[in-house]
């Protein structure tokens, strides 16, 4: 590799098979370089993404400063932009989704990891992975035509009758709103909670279970008091991962949340989320200030998911590394 | 049996039954979604749906041929842009990388994978649509391609790492240099896994709507070449489902069925057949 014999060779010999073979030896460096460039493109794209969001939101950042995050008004005509209703809507819908999805997902994961025979467990996990592959717009479609009417005629009146004393379940039943969006989101994130939690639980060493059983614990006691606490941090990780998905989920939320930038205590109330306002208003935004306010919202969304994803991966890494050394990718 | 033991045993049964119900609900959701789409969209599927352009509201017939072709074109671009970068980047991580840069790349790939698709769409808008001053197939393909890269990269790395060292050593012993070993021995050994990963990544972006809204935009007609806005199945479903016409809603169901069918079919075929014998289950 160090010497370059080609240069010393007569021109006519340069293309002989042997010379070609020698040249390919130097190809190690070329291959290294090419693959490095590909890896660098990934870094470049990500850096460029942050840069673009940062500079294109400059106008809104300078104009509104930190007030952007505490202002309730969103009035494109008057040129007043506040992100609070969208941040509120994003957080509320995601919270509803987590409340529904975490018990369901973790419960399912416990069943698949602890009780189900391996064959059943892997085929059910397969189905759950397929559920994760269903495009978001399909969930939106079902949300609009199936869930919204159902919520309006059945679920919301029933909730009002039984839990109507809570401010959460008051007001007219439109069908659309925070609660409906949260339910759709919940179905979308369950597969993530389920498959990561299952992975984490399976990584808890066998002897932990056996020790608990040997002490006379029932199977449930060994699961709930030993296995689940051992995988606790990883399960938290799966929850953060799901939360990051829920925050950034666009289409399904846009189709059922109601698209009304207001802050209301009632879950029946129509609202808005960051991703939804981007989907609805970005291509119609007139004027630089409007556009840069929307891009600042995108930046906020990016940072939120960035922090959550980082945290989630760290937590999952900690538990699975502590467990058996098997790292889920 | 003491009362305490009976309580503990019944708790055991009850709680595990509950977890079983949780798993059942999750799994049933998929069959319910699929069944509901077939029920609602199946009757509107016809030959016309796949071969004709959309007709004005109120007229009978009409299809989504332009949206189907648009989706295929977008996917082709995404594959051409995303797969090579992901593949080569993954080779770098598994074969050529040192210590610090691979860590950075891996971390960034995971980060990029978690970026909401709508944010990717806005990025593609500022980078491609703004300088060109109009929406285009190219911009949409670029946005989808970005989403393909991290998945392909991480999959490729993991499958290359799974190739036993003895294979590499065999090639080295025969006098092959590093890149020949990688290109002719390691890569073929990992090819099925890598192909699986790439197809799954493409199936995932095939259903993405948000990044296309302001890159590929939409089009009622055929989209000539690569520089014009194009229709695509997910965006059409969104537009039709939120539109005011009953005809549109029906078409949205049919398109939804086609999209879901394609995505699920790809997933099932790829996972069941291609991944056989690879360690793909670990992903």
XYZ file of C-alpha atoms in Angstrom:
612
model
C 0.000 0.000 0.000
C 2.852 2.308 0.797
C 4.560 2.041 -2.567
C 2.845 3.003 -5.778
C 4.357 0.771 -8.423
C 2.040 1.999 -11.159
C 3.912 5.236 -11.553
C 7.165 3.433 -12.326
C 5.583 1.119 -14.858
C 5.551 1.653 -18.600
C 2.233 2.981 -19.778
C 1.451 -0.149 -21.774
C 1.677 -2.397 -18.739
C -0.585 -0.296 -16.528
C -3.704 -2.202 -17.552
C -2.296 -5.702 -17.266
C -4.152 -7.907 -14.798
C -1.346 -7.815 -12.264
C -1.122 -4.058 -12.273
C -4.869 -3.847 -11.871
C -4.719 -6.174 -8.884
C -2.057 -4.012 -7.307
C -4.119 -0.971 -7.838
C -7.051 -2.577 -6.079
C -4.886 -2.879 -3.000
C -4.881 0.885 -2.811
C -8.639 0.611 -3.215
C -8.901 -0.092 0.512
C -8.320 3.563 1.124
C -10.774 4.544 -1.589
C -13.447 2.267 -0.154
C -12.805 3.675 3.283
C -13.157 7.180 1.925
C -16.371 6.468 0.001
C -18.092 4.852 2.966
C -16.880 7.645 5.217
C -18.416 10.186 2.858
C -21.755 8.361 3.013
C -21.638 8.415 6.803
C -20.659 12.080 6.720
C -23.659 12.874 4.494
C -25.910 11.638 7.287
C -24.202 13.962 9.753
C -24.378 16.780 7.237
C -28.109 16.321 6.604
C -28.868 16.370 10.310
C -26.728 19.447 10.896
C -28.331 21.124 7.899
C -31.778 20.307 9.261
C -31.057 22.094 12.524
C -29.418 24.995 10.690
C -32.313 25.455 8.268
C -34.914 25.404 11.030
C -32.814 27.872 13.017
C -32.205 30.470 10.297
C -35.670 30.258 8.761
C -37.267 30.882 12.124
C -35.052 33.905 12.792
C -37.699 36.513 12.115
C -40.197 35.025 14.554
C -37.536 34.391 17.178
C -36.370 38.018 17.086
C -39.853 39.439 17.008
C -41.426 37.440 19.828
C -38.508 36.081 21.852
C -39.543 33.854 24.739
C -43.019 35.385 24.705
C -43.721 33.073 21.785
C -44.139 30.232 24.253
C -46.551 31.951 26.631
C -48.771 33.857 24.208
C -52.234 32.456 23.558
C -53.092 34.433 20.442
C -52.585 32.915 17.003
C -53.773 35.532 14.549
C -52.051 35.384 11.162
C -54.029 38.339 9.864
C -52.895 40.655 12.656
C -49.416 39.152 12.609
C -49.604 37.898 16.194
C -48.251 34.451 16.864
C -48.176 32.573 20.149
C -47.373 28.909 20.467
C -49.102 28.175 23.760
C -52.347 26.621 22.416
C -50.370 24.267 20.190
C -47.932 23.231 22.886
C -50.870 22.690 25.228
C -52.746 20.608 22.668
C -49.689 18.525 21.874
C -49.059 17.785 25.535
C -52.696 17.024 26.383
C -53.284 14.654 23.468
C -49.998 12.875 24.181
C -50.834 12.588 27.878
C -54.220 11.013 27.102
C -52.497 8.640 24.682
C -49.922 7.586 27.270
C -52.556 7.047 29.979
C -54.364 4.618 27.700
C -51.443 3.034 25.886
C -48.985 2.382 28.716
C -51.160 -0.002 30.767
C -52.281 -1.756 27.602
C -48.796 -2.044 26.157
C -47.018 -3.024 29.355
C -49.784 -5.470 30.246
C -49.537 -7.067 26.826
C -45.755 -7.180 27.110
C -45.967 -8.967 30.470
C -48.268 -11.549 28.926
C -46.011 -12.070 25.921
C -42.776 -12.181 27.910
C -43.872 -14.189 30.940
C -46.861 -16.335 30.170
C -47.319 -16.954 26.471
C -45.481 -19.924 24.952
C -42.586 -18.726 22.758
C -44.340 -19.532 19.495
C -47.506 -17.658 20.399
C -45.450 -14.822 21.815
C -43.442 -14.342 18.651
C -46.443 -14.531 16.351
C -48.400 -12.033 18.459
C -45.365 -9.743 18.467
C -45.327 -10.086 14.690
C -48.916 -8.873 14.513
C -48.138 -6.000 16.865
C -45.207 -5.016 14.635
C -47.582 -5.013 11.671
C -49.853 -2.702 13.632
C -46.894 -0.352 14.017
C -46.482 -0.395 10.230
C -50.030 0.836 9.515
C -49.684 4.320 7.975
C -50.825 7.210 10.105
C -53.281 8.483 7.509
C -55.176 5.170 7.769
C -55.637 5.757 11.493
C -56.867 9.227 10.590
C -59.347 7.775 8.102
C -60.788 5.407 10.703
C -60.718 8.204 13.244
C -62.758 10.561 11.092
C -65.416 8.139 9.934
C -65.622 5.609 12.757
C -64.338 7.040 16.026
C -65.616 10.608 15.772
C -69.288 9.631 15.261
C -68.932 6.973 17.954
C -67.492 9.493 20.402
C -70.218 12.025 19.645
C -73.171 9.704 19.989
C -72.033 7.186 22.587
C -68.761 7.647 24.449
C -68.837 11.334 25.274
C -72.484 11.384 26.497
C -71.735 8.331 28.628
C -68.632 9.960 30.111
C -70.589 13.113 30.785
C -73.240 11.167 32.639
C -70.812 9.252 34.834
C -67.806 11.541 35.248
C -69.416 14.833 34.251
C -68.615 16.408 37.630
C -64.966 16.601 36.544
C -64.042 19.642 34.443
C -62.315 17.216 32.073
C -65.571 15.770 30.825
C -67.790 18.803 30.415
C -69.043 20.799 27.489
C -70.779 19.863 24.272
C -69.901 16.549 22.622
C -68.540 17.398 19.184
C -66.868 14.057 18.634
C -63.646 15.715 17.568
C -61.252 17.051 20.190
C -58.409 16.259 22.579
C -59.904 12.993 23.829
C -60.538 11.551 20.366
C -57.056 12.519 19.187
C -55.601 10.956 22.330
C -57.427 7.689 21.724
C -56.241 7.472 18.110
C -52.689 8.244 19.248
C -52.958 5.565 21.928
C -53.718 2.864 19.357
C -50.780 4.083 17.289
C -48.209 3.962 20.093
C -49.289 0.752 21.831
C -47.164 -1.438 19.512
C -44.042 0.553 20.425
C -44.626 0.262 24.160
C -45.455 -3.405 23.755
C -42.511 -4.544 21.677
C -39.842 -2.551 23.538
C -41.214 -3.522 26.958
C -41.334 -7.162 25.923
C -37.729 -6.935 24.807
C -36.749 -5.381 28.134
C -38.630 -7.985 30.184
C -37.094 -10.836 28.211
C -33.655 -9.401 28.985
C -34.200 -9.867 32.731
C -32.129 -12.930 33.673
C -33.961 -16.210 34.239
C -32.437 -16.871 37.644
C -34.175 -13.773 39.054
C -37.532 -15.382 38.281
C -36.437 -18.762 39.519
C -35.178 -17.323 42.799
C -38.544 -15.678 43.414
C -40.442 -18.854 42.547
C -38.156 -20.910 44.801
C -39.060 -18.630 47.692
C -42.681 -19.595 47.170
C -43.870 -16.660 45.141
C -46.675 -17.206 42.673
C -45.881 -16.574 39.049
C -47.607 -13.189 39.181
C -45.693 -12.199 42.335
C -42.403 -13.106 40.708
C -43.390 -11.070 37.649
C -44.762 -8.033 39.420
C -42.350 -7.832 42.345
C -39.145 -8.991 40.678
C -39.158 -8.961 36.872
C -41.050 -5.726 36.271
C -39.021 -3.714 38.826
C -35.831 -5.120 37.278
C -36.945 -3.866 33.873
C -38.435 -0.646 35.243
C -35.967 1.747 33.687
C -36.245 0.099 30.289
C -40.035 0.272 30.456
C -39.724 3.985 31.206
C -37.525 4.130 28.146
C -40.231 2.541 26.015
C -42.714 5.070 27.381
C -40.472 7.989 26.415
C -39.998 6.493 22.974
C -43.767 6.232 22.577
C -44.190 9.772 23.892
C -41.750 11.095 21.308
C -43.800 9.352 18.597
C -47.045 10.754 19.945
C -45.729 14.327 20.083
C -44.637 14.282 16.460
C -47.573 12.346 15.050
C -49.230 14.482 12.433
C -51.890 13.149 10.133
C -54.143 11.189 12.467
C -54.179 14.048 14.977
C -54.806 16.668 12.316
C -57.840 14.756 11.128
C -59.574 14.382 14.494
C -58.323 17.048 16.917
C -60.639 19.788 15.641
C -58.009 22.309 14.541
C -59.013 25.146 16.792
C -56.222 26.993 18.612
C -57.741 27.315 22.043
C -56.883 26.188 25.519
C -59.703 24.450 27.339
C -59.819 22.238 30.396
C -62.366 19.922 28.831
C -61.077 16.956 26.866
C -64.206 17.201 24.698
C -63.087 20.568 23.411
C -61.596 20.877 19.936
C -57.932 21.844 20.054
C -54.809 21.927 17.987
C -51.319 20.442 18.101
C -47.954 21.646 16.803
C -47.759 19.000 14.095
C -51.374 19.608 13.061
C -50.964 23.357 12.634
C -47.878 22.746 10.535
C -49.755 20.315 8.302
C -52.715 22.662 7.888
C -51.191 26.084 7.583
C -47.677 25.680 6.253
C -48.477 25.543 2.551
C -50.924 28.434 2.868
C -48.731 30.672 4.982
C -48.461 34.117 3.465
C -45.738 36.480 4.567
C -42.348 35.805 6.033
C -43.348 36.307 9.653
C -46.145 33.725 9.410
C -43.804 31.231 7.764
C -41.021 31.770 10.269
C -43.448 31.422 13.200
C -44.481 28.035 11.795
C -40.863 27.018 11.313
C -40.152 28.007 14.904
C -42.941 25.634 15.917
C -41.209 22.920 13.900
C -37.998 23.719 15.745
C -39.777 23.355 19.094
C -41.185 20.001 18.005
C -37.767 18.883 16.850
C -36.126 19.804 20.147
C -38.849 18.105 22.192
C -38.529 14.820 20.335
C -34.739 15.119 20.328
C -34.562 15.309 24.106
C -37.140 12.556 24.632
C -35.527 10.181 22.172
C -32.104 10.671 23.704
C -33.486 10.001 27.160
C -35.408 6.949 26.000
C -32.410 5.355 24.323
C -30.251 5.957 27.355
C -32.766 4.303 29.679
C -33.286 1.280 27.414
C -29.538 0.906 27.031
C -28.998 0.978 30.782
C -31.502 -1.788 31.595
C -30.785 -4.136 28.761
C -27.027 -3.802 29.240
C -27.461 -4.514 32.919
C -29.711 -7.480 32.189
C -28.149 -9.816 29.693
C -25.970 -7.750 27.463
C -28.376 -8.066 24.546
C -28.978 -4.648 23.086
C -32.115 -4.054 21.080
C -31.350 -1.831 18.145
C -55.546 -23.920 51.695
C -55.419 -20.828 53.769
C -57.446 -17.804 52.764
C -54.220 -15.947 52.082
C -53.048 -18.546 49.609
C -56.396 -18.613 47.829
C -56.192 -14.813 47.525
C -52.669 -14.990 46.115
C -53.571 -17.691 43.636
C -56.659 -15.922 42.422
C -54.678 -12.690 42.086
C -52.218 -14.656 39.970
C -54.943 -15.871 37.634
C -56.761 -12.543 37.482
C -53.717 -10.436 36.707
C -52.406 -12.751 34.042
C -55.845 -12.906 32.455
C -55.850 -9.119 32.381
C -52.453 -9.007 30.676
C -53.780 -11.564 28.194
C -56.706 -9.257 27.475
C -54.252 -6.381 26.922
C -52.307 -8.411 24.390
C -55.509 -9.546 22.736
C -56.844 -5.999 22.369
C -53.610 -4.850 20.746
C -53.547 -7.710 18.299
C -57.264 -7.485 17.566
C -56.835 -3.817 16.620
C -54.927 -4.781 13.485
C -57.542 -7.274 12.310
C -60.278 -4.801 13.080
C -58.596 -2.042 11.062
C -57.981 -4.343 8.132
C -61.492 -5.759 8.237
C -63.109 -2.343 8.475
C -61.137 -1.082 5.463
C -62.051 -4.120 3.384
C -65.692 -3.678 4.393
C -65.767 -0.007 3.431
C -63.299 0.210 0.581
C -63.563 -3.208 -1.038
C -66.694 -2.489 -3.055
C -65.169 0.574 -4.711
C -62.125 -1.209 -5.966
C -62.305 -1.892 -9.662
C -60.046 -1.981 -12.658
C -60.813 1.711 -13.231
C -59.451 2.588 -9.827
C -55.986 1.505 -10.885
C -56.025 2.756 -14.479
C -58.057 5.984 -14.658
C -57.510 9.569 -13.588
C -59.777 11.185 -10.994
C -63.015 12.546 -12.441
C -64.889 15.666 -11.264
C -67.132 15.195 -8.243
C -70.488 13.751 -9.229
C -69.312 11.801 -12.239
C -69.188 8.052 -11.959
C -66.011 6.047 -12.372
C -62.600 7.577 -12.168
C -59.570 6.229 -10.386
C -56.282 7.065 -8.830
C -53.780 5.899 -11.405
C -51.862 9.161 -11.104
C -51.597 8.833 -7.309
C -50.386 5.249 -7.560
C -47.778 6.134 -10.165
C -46.808 9.219 -8.130
C -46.255 7.115 -5.021
C -44.100 4.705 -7.019
C -42.016 7.538 -8.447
C -41.527 9.043 -5.000
C -40.486 5.673 -3.624
C -38.048 5.163 -6.474
C -36.414 8.499 -5.725
C -36.346 7.739 -2.006
C -34.685 4.395 -2.703
C -32.141 5.896 -5.108
C -31.228 8.606 -2.636
C -31.576 6.885 0.713
C -30.503 3.284 0.192
C -26.968 3.868 -1.207
C -26.117 6.387 1.493
C -27.527 4.152 4.203
C -25.791 1.089 2.812
C -22.372 2.707 2.456
C -22.714 4.487 5.784
C -23.591 1.191 7.452
C -20.546 -0.425 5.831
C -18.430 2.360 7.247
C -19.767 1.781 10.755
C -19.343 -1.978 10.652
C -16.141 -2.368 8.654
C -14.055 0.753 8.317
C -14.918 3.007 11.226
C -12.718 3.730 14.173
C -14.165 4.754 17.504
C -15.374 8.344 17.778
C -16.906 8.989 14.354
C -19.032 5.799 14.355
C -20.416 6.683 17.769
C -21.405 10.091 16.475
C -22.927 8.660 13.293
C -24.877 6.015 15.176
C -26.242 8.543 17.613
C -27.177 10.946 14.829
C -28.910 8.170 12.884
C -31.062 7.307 15.878
C -31.815 10.967 16.368
C -32.780 11.474 12.722
C -34.953 8.373 12.905
C -36.952 9.966 15.699
C -37.487 13.342 14.009
C -41.219 13.803 13.294
C -41.941 13.339 9.610
C -43.621 16.735 9.344
C -40.353 18.384 10.415
C -38.535 16.476 7.663
C -41.136 17.834 5.258
C -40.442 21.400 6.344
C -36.715 20.804 6.028
C -37.157 19.546 2.462
C -39.369 22.552 1.777
C -36.713 25.048 2.885
C -33.936 23.177 1.102
C -35.531 22.144 -2.205
C -38.889 23.825 -2.736
C -37.857 27.337 -1.680
C -34.883 27.652 -4.077
C -36.877 26.052 -6.929
C -39.955 28.160 -6.183
C -42.353 25.294 -6.835
C -43.397 21.906 -5.484
C -41.937 18.864 -7.180
C -41.677 15.088 -7.185
C -37.981 15.586 -6.576
C -38.571 17.417 -3.285
C -40.971 14.699 -2.111
C -38.512 11.952 -2.993
C -35.778 13.834 -1.171
C -37.906 14.098 1.985
C -38.754 10.387 1.909
C -35.140 9.511 1.122
C -33.947 11.286 4.261
C -36.311 9.130 6.288
C -34.955 5.961 4.679
C -31.273 6.644 5.438
C -31.099 6.052 9.213
C -33.060 2.802 9.105
C -31.033 1.318 6.258
C -27.794 2.468 7.860
C -28.474 0.891 11.242
C -29.817 -2.322 9.709
C -26.839 -2.689 7.405
C -24.435 -2.159 10.263
C -26.129 -4.707 12.456
C -26.261 -7.385 9.745
C -22.661 -6.853 8.694
C -21.631 -7.269 12.310
C -23.501 -10.566 12.452
C -21.307 -12.059 9.729
C -18.866 -14.409 11.505
C -15.242 -13.301 11.742
C -14.109 -16.653 10.373
C -15.586 -15.746 6.968
C -13.531 -12.568 6.898
C -10.419 -14.391 8.019
C -10.923 -16.973 5.283
C -10.990 -14.248 2.657
C -7.936 -12.529 4.150
C -6.071 -15.853 4.185
C -6.734 -16.190 0.449
C -4.987 -12.875 -0.035
C -7.997 -10.628 -0.502
C -7.649 -7.103 0.760
C -10.169 -5.429 2.978
C -12.587 -3.979 0.446
C -12.615 -7.172 -1.637
C -13.420 -9.125 1.493
C -16.249 -6.781 2.315
C -17.600 -6.575 -1.223
C -17.377 -10.226 -2.212
C -17.687 -12.129 1.069
C -19.204 -10.125 3.912
C -21.791 -8.153 1.946
C -23.243 -11.188 0.107
C -23.428 -13.058 3.403
C -25.463 -10.240 4.918
C -27.400 -9.372 1.765
C -30.738 -10.890 2.710
C -30.886 -9.050 5.984
C -29.872 -5.792 4.364
C -32.476 -6.197 1.620
C -35.116 -6.935 4.240
C -34.217 -3.793 6.144
C -34.277 -1.640 3.025
C -37.676 -2.956 1.901
C -39.176 -2.425 5.348
C -37.824 1.122 5.416
C -39.411 1.796 2.026
C -42.702 0.249 3.134
C -42.662 2.595 6.088
C -42.166 5.764 4.064
C -44.695 4.575 1.468
C -47.425 5.463 3.936
C -46.000 8.816 4.982
C -48.264 11.756 4.310
C -46.861 14.619 6.343
C -43.511 15.053 4.530
C -45.285 15.146 1.155
C -47.837 17.846 1.950
C -45.536 20.699 1.015
C -42.936 18.956 -1.100
C -44.699 16.715 -3.647
C -47.953 18.581 -2.884
C -50.660 17.046 -5.076
C -51.924 16.947 -8.615
C -55.273 16.138 -10.215
C -53.551 14.948 -13.379
C -50.517 12.985 -14.463
C -47.272 14.510 -13.327
C -44.794 14.673 -16.201
C -41.119 14.254 -15.371
C -39.688 14.877 -11.943
C -39.960 18.625 -11.549
C -43.741 18.947 -11.286
C -45.946 18.455 -8.229
C -47.322 14.954 -8.069
C -50.201 13.167 -6.473
C -49.529 10.308 -4.071
C -51.766 7.759 -2.361
C -51.359 8.953 1.262
C -51.927 12.613 0.392
C -54.979 11.734 -1.713
C -56.432 9.758 1.192
C -55.930 12.748 3.471
C -57.408 15.247 1.017
C -60.390 13.068 0.161
C -61.143 12.021 3.732
C -61.208 15.629 4.958
C -63.066 16.884 1.890
C -66.803 17.559 1.833
C -68.014 15.111 -0.838
C -69.442 11.650 -0.312
C -67.767 10.444 -3.544
C -64.431 11.511 -2.161
C -64.985 9.643 1.092
C -65.718 6.450 -0.811
C -62.578 6.877 -2.898
C -60.580 7.554 0.268
C -61.676 4.215 1.707
C -60.686 2.396 -1.470
C -57.319 4.161 -1.588
C -56.802 3.433 2.096
C -57.424 -0.246 1.454
C -54.912 -0.277 -1.411
C -52.268 1.530 0.644
C -52.737 -0.610 3.736
C -52.787 -3.760 1.617
C -49.521 -2.860 -0.065
C -47.784 -1.907 3.188
C -48.959 -4.979 5.094
C -48.235 -7.322 2.201
C -44.690 -6.001 1.876
C -44.175 -6.357 5.610
C -45.528 -9.878 5.773
C -43.711 -11.173 2.700
C -40.438 -9.538 3.659
C -40.545 -10.536 7.303
C -41.781 -14.082 6.709
C -39.637 -15.089 3.752
C -36.645 -12.852 3.278
C -35.763 -12.670 6.934
C -35.766 -16.432 7.333
C -32.399 -17.509 8.631
C -31.306 -13.965 9.428
C -31.343 -12.473 12.875
C -34.026 -10.052 11.796
C -36.341 -10.913 14.648
C -33.972 -9.072 16.906
C -34.903 -5.813 15.246
